[in-house]
N, CA and C of each residue as an Amber inpcrd file, in Angstrom:
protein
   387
  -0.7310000 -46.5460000  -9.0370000   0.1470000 -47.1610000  -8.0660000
  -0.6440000 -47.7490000  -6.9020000  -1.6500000 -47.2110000  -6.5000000
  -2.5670000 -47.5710000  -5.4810000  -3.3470000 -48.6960000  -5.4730000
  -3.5130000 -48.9240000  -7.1080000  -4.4140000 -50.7460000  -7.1360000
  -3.3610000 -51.3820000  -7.1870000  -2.0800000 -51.2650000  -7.3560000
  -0.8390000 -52.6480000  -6.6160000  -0.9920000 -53.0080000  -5.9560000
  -1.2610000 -52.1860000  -4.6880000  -1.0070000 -52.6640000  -3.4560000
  -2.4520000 -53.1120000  -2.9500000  -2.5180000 -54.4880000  -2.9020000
  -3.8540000 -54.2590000  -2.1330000  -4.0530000 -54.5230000  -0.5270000
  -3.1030000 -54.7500000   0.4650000  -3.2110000 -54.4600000   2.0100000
  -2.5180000 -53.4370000   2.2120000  -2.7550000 -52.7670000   2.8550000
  -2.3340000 -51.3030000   3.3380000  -0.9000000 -51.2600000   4.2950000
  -0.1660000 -51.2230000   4.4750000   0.7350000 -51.0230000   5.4700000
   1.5520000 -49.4640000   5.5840000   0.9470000 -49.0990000   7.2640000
   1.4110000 -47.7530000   7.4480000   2.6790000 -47.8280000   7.6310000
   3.3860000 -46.6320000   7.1130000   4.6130000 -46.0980000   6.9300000
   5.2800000 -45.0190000   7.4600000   6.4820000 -45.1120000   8.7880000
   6.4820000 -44.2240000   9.4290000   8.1890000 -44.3170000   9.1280000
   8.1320000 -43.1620000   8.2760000   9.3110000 -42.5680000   8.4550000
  10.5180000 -41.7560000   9.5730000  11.2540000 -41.7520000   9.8310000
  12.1630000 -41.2620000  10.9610000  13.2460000 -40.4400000  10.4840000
  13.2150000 -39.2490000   9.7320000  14.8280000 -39.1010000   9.6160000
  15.8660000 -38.4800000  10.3020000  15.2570000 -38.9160000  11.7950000
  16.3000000 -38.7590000  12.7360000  17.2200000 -40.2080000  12.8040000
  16.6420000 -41.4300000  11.9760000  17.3950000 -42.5480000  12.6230000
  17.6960000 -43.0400000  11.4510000  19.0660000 -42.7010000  10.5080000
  19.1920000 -42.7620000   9.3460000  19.3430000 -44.2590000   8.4640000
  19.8000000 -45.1770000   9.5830000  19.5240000 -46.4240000   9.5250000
  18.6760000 -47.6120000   9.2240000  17.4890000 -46.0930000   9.8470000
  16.3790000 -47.4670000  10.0270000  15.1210000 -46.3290000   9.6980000
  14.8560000 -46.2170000   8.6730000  14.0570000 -45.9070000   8.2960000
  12.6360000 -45.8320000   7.8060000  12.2840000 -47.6590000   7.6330000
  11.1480000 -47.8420000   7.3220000  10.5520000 -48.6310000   8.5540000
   9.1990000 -48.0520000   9.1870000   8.9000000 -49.0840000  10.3940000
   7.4080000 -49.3990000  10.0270000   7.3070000 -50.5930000   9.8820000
   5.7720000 -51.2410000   9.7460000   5.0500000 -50.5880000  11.2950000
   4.1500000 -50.4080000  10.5910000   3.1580000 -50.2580000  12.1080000
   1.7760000 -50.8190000  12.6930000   1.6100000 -51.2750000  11.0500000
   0.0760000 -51.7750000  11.6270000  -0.0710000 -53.0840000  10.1740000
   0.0470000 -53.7380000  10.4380000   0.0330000 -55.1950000   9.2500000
  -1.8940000 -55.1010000   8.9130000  -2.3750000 -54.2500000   7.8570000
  -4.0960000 -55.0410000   7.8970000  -4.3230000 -56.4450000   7.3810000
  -5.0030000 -57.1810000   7.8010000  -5.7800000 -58.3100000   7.5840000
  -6.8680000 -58.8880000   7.0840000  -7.8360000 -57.1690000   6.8650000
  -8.9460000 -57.5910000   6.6340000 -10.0060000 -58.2350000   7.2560000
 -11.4860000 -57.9620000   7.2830000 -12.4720000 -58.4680000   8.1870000
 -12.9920000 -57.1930000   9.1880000 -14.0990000 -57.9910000   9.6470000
 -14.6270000 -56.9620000  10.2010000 -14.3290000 -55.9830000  11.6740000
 -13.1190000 -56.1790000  12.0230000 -12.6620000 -55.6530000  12.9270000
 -11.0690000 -55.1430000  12.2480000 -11.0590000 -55.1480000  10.8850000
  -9.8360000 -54.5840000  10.5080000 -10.1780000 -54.1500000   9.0110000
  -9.1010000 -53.2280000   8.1340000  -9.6020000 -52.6950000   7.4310000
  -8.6790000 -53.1190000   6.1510000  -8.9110000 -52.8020000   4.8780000
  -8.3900000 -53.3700000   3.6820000  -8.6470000 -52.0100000   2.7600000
  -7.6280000 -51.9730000   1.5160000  -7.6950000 -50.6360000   0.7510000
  -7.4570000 -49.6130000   1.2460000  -6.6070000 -48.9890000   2.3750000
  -6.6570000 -47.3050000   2.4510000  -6.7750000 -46.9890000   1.7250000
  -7.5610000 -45.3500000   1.9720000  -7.6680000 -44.6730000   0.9980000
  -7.5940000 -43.1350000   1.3080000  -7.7990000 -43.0630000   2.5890000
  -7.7020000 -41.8270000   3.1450000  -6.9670000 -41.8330000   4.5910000
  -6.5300000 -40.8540000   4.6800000  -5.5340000 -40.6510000   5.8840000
  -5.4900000 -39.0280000   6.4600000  -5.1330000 -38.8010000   7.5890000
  -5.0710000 -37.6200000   7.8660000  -4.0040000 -37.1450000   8.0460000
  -3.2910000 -35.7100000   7.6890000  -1.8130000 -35.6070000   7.8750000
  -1.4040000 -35.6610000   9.6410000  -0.4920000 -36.4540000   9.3790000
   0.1770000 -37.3360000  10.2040000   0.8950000 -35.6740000  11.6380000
   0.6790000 -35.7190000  12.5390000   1.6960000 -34.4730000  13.3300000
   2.1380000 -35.0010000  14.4120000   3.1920000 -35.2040000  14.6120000
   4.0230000 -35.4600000  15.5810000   3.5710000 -35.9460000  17.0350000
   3.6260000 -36.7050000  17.5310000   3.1100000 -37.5810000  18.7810000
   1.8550000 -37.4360000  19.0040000   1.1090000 -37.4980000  17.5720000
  -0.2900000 -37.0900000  17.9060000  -0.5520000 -39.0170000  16.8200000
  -2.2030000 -38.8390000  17.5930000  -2.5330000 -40.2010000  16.6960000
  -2.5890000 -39.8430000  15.3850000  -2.2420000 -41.2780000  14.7410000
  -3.0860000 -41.0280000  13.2550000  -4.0970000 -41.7820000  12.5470000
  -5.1110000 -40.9010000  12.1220000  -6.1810000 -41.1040000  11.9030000
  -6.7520000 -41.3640000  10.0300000  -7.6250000 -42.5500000  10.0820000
  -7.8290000 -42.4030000   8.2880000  -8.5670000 -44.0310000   8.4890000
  -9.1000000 -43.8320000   7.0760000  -9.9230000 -44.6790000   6.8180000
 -10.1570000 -45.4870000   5.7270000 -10.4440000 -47.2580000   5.6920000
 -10.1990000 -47.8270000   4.9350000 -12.0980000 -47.8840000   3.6940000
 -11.4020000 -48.0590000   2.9520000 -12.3330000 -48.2000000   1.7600000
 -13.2760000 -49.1330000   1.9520000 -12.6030000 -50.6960000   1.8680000
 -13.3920000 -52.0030000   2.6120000 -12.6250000 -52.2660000   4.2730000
 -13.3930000 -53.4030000   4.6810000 -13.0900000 -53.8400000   5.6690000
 -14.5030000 -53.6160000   6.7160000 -14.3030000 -53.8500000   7.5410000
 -15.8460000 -53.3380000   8.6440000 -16.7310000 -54.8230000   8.1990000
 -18.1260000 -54.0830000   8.3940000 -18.8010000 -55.1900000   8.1180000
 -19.4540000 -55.4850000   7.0820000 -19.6190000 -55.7250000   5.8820000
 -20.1670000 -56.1830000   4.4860000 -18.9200000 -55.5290000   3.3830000
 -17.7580000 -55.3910000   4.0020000 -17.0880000 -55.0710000   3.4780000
 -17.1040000 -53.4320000   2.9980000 -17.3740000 -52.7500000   3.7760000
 -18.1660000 -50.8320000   3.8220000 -16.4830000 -50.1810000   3.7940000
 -16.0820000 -50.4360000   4.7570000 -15.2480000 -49.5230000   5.3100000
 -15.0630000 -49.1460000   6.9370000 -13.7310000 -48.7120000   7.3360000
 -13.9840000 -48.2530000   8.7760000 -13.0930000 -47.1650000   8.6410000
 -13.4960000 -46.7110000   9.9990000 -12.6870000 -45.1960000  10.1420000
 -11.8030000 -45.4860000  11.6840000 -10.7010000 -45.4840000  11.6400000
  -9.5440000 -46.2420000  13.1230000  -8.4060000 -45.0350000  12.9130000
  -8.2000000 -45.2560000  14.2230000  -6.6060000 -44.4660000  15.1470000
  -6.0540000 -45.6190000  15.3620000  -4.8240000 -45.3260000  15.1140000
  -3.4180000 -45.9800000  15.2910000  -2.8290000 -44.2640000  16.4020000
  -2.4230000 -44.9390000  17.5650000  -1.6300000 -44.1270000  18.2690000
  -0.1400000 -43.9140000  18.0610000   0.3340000 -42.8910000  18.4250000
   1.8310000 -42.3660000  18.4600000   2.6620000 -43.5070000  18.9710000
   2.2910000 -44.4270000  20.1830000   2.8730000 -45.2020000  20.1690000
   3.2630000 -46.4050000  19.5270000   2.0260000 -46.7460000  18.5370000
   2.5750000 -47.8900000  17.7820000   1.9610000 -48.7880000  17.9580000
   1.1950000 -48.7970000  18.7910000   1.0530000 -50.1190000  19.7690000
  -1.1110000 -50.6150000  19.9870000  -1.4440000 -49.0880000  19.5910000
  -2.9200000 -49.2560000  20.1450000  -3.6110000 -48.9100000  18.7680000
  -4.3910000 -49.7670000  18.2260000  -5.2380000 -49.7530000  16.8630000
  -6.6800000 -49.5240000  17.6390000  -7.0730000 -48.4660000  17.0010000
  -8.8740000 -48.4980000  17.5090000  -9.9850000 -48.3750000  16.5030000
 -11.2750000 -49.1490000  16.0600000 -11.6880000 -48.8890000  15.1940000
 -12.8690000 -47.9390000  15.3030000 -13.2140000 -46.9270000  15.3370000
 -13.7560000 -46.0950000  15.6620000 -15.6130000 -46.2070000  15.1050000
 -15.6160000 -46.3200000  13.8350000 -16.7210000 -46.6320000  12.7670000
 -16.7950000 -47.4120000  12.1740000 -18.1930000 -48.1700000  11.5520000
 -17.9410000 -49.2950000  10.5610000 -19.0430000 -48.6400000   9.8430000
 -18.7840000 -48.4130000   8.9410000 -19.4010000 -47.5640000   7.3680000
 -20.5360000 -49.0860000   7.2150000 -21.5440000 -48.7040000   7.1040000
 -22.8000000 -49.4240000   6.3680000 -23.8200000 -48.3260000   5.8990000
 -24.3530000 -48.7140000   4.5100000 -25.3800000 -47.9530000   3.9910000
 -26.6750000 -48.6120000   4.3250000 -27.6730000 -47.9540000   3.9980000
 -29.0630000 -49.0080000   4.0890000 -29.5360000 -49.9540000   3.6100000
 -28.7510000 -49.8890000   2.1440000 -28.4990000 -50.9480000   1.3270000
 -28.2070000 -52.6240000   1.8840000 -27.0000000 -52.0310000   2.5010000
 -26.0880000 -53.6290000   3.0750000 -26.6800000 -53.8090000   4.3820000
 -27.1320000 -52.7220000   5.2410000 -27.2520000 -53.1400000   6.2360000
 -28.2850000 -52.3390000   6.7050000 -29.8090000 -53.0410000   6.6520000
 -31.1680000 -51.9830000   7.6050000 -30.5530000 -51.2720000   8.5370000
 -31.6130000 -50.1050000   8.1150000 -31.3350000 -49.0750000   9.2240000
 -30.1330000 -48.1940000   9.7150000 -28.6280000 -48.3810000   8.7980000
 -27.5580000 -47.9540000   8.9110000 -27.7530000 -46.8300000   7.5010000
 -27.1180000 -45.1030000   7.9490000 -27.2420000 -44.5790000   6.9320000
 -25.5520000 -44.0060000   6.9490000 -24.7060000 -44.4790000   7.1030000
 -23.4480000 -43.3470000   7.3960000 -22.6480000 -43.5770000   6.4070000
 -22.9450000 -44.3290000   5.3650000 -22.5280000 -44.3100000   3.7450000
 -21.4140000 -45.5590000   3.6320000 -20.8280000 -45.7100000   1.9620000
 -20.0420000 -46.7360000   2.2580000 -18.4590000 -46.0740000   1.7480000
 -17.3330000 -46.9430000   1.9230000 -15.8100000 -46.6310000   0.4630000
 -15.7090000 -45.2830000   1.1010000 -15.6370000 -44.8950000   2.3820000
 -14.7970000 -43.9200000   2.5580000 -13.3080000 -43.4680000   1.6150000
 -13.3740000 -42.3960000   0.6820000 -12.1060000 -42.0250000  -0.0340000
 -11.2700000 -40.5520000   0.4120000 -10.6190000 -40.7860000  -0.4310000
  -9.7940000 -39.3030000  -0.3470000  -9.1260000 -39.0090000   0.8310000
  -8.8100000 -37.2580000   1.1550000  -8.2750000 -37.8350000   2.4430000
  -8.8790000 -37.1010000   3.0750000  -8.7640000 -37.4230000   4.8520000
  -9.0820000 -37.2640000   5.8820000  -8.9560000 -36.0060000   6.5170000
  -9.7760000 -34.8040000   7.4010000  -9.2810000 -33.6060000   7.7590000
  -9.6300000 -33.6220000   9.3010000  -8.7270000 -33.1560000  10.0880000
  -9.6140000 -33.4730000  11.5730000  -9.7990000 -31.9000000  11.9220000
 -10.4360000 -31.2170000  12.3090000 -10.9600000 -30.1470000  12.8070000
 -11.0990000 -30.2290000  14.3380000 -10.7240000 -30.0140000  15.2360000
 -11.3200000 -29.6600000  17.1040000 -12.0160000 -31.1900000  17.1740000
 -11.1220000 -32.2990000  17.1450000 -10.7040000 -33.2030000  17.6500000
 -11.9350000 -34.3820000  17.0480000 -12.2430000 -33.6660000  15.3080000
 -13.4870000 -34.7510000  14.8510000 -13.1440000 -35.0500000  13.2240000
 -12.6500000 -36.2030000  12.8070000 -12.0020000 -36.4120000  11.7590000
 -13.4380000 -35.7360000  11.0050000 -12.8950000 -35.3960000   9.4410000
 -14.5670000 -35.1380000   8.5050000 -13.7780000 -35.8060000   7.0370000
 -14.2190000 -36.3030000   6.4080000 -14.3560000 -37.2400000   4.9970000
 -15.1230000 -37.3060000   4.4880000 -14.9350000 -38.0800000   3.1720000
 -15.8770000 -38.8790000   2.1550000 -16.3270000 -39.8440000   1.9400000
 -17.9900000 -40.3910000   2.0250000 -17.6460000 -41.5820000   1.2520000
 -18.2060000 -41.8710000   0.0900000 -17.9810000 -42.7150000  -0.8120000
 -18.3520000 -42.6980000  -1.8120000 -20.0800000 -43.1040000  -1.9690000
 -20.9180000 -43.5890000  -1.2540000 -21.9030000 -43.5540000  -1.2500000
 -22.6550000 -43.6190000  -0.3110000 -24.2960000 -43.6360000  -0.0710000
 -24.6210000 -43.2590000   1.1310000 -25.5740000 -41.4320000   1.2360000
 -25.4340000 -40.5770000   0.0350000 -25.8600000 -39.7030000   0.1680000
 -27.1900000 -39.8180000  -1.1290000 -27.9360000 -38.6310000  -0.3460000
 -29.0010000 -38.7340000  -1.6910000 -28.9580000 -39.3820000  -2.8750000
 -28.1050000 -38.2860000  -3.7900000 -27.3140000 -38.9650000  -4.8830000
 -25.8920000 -39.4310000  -5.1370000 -24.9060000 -39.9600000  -3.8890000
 -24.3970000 -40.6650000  -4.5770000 -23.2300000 -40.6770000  -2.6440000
 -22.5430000 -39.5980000  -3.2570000 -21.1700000 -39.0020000  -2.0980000
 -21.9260000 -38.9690000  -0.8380000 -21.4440000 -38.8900000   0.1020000
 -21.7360000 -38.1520000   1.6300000 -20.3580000 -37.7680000   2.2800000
 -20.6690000 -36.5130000   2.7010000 -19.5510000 -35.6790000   3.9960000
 -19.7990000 -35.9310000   5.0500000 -19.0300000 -36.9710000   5.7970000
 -19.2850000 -37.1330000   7.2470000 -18.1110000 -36.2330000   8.2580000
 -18.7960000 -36.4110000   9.6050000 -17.8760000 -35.6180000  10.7060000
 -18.2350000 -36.7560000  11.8060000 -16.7940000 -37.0220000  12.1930000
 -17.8310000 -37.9530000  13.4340000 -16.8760000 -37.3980000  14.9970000
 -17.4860000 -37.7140000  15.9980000 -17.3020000 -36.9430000  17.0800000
 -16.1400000 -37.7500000  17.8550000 -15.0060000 -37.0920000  18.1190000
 -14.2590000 -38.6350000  18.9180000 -14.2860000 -38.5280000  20.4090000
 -15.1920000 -37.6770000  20.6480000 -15.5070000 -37.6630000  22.0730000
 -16.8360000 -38.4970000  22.4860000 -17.4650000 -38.9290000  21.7900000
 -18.8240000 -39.6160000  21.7510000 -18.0720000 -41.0910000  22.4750000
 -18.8670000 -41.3800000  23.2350000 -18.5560000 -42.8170000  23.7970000
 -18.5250000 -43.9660000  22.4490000
């Protein structure tokens, strides 16, 4: 079901507002300041941001890791996934998958390459400037 779709659009359910149930929140576009393929996400909690990360998008097409806030309104892209491969001197892997876990306020994931042999487990800090 997941290679149908190929732009991502988040999905915020309400079933307090029985009417209106489906609300677009973030249209992707693709490019390097936006992301293409979700693939991972973090479970979603109540007036808190939500956090997750696209497969491509960023810069050589890697991936990024972005917050969308509770309000709706503020997209931030936090990371842009490059390996050493695509891009000297960048090691933080590429195709972030699966899903997303945040621990004491630092998302941690997968990406599909980027490690010795193959995977890498990243943690990244969201307090870091």
């Amino acid at each position: 079901m997941k290679r149908l779709i190929t732009s991502l659009i988040l999905l915020n359910i309400s079933l307090c507002q029985a009417a209106d149930l489906f609300h677009i929140l973030y249209p992707f576009e693709k490019g390097a300041n936006d992301g293409d393929n979700q693939e991972s996400i973090a479970p979603l909690i109540r007036d808190n941001p939500l956090y997750a990360a696209t497969r491509n998008g960023g810069h050589n097409e890697t991936g990024l890791l972005f917050r969308l806030n509770s309000d709706e309104k503020h997209f931030r892209v936090f990371l842009r996934f490059a390996d050493s491969a695509s891009l000297p001197g960048a090691t933080n892997g590429t195709e972030p998958y699966d899903t997303l876990t945040v621990h004491q306020n630092a998302p941690y994931g997968l990406t599909r390459s980027g490690g010795n042999d193959g995977d890498l487990l990243f943690r990244y800090d969201l307090d870091s400037p």
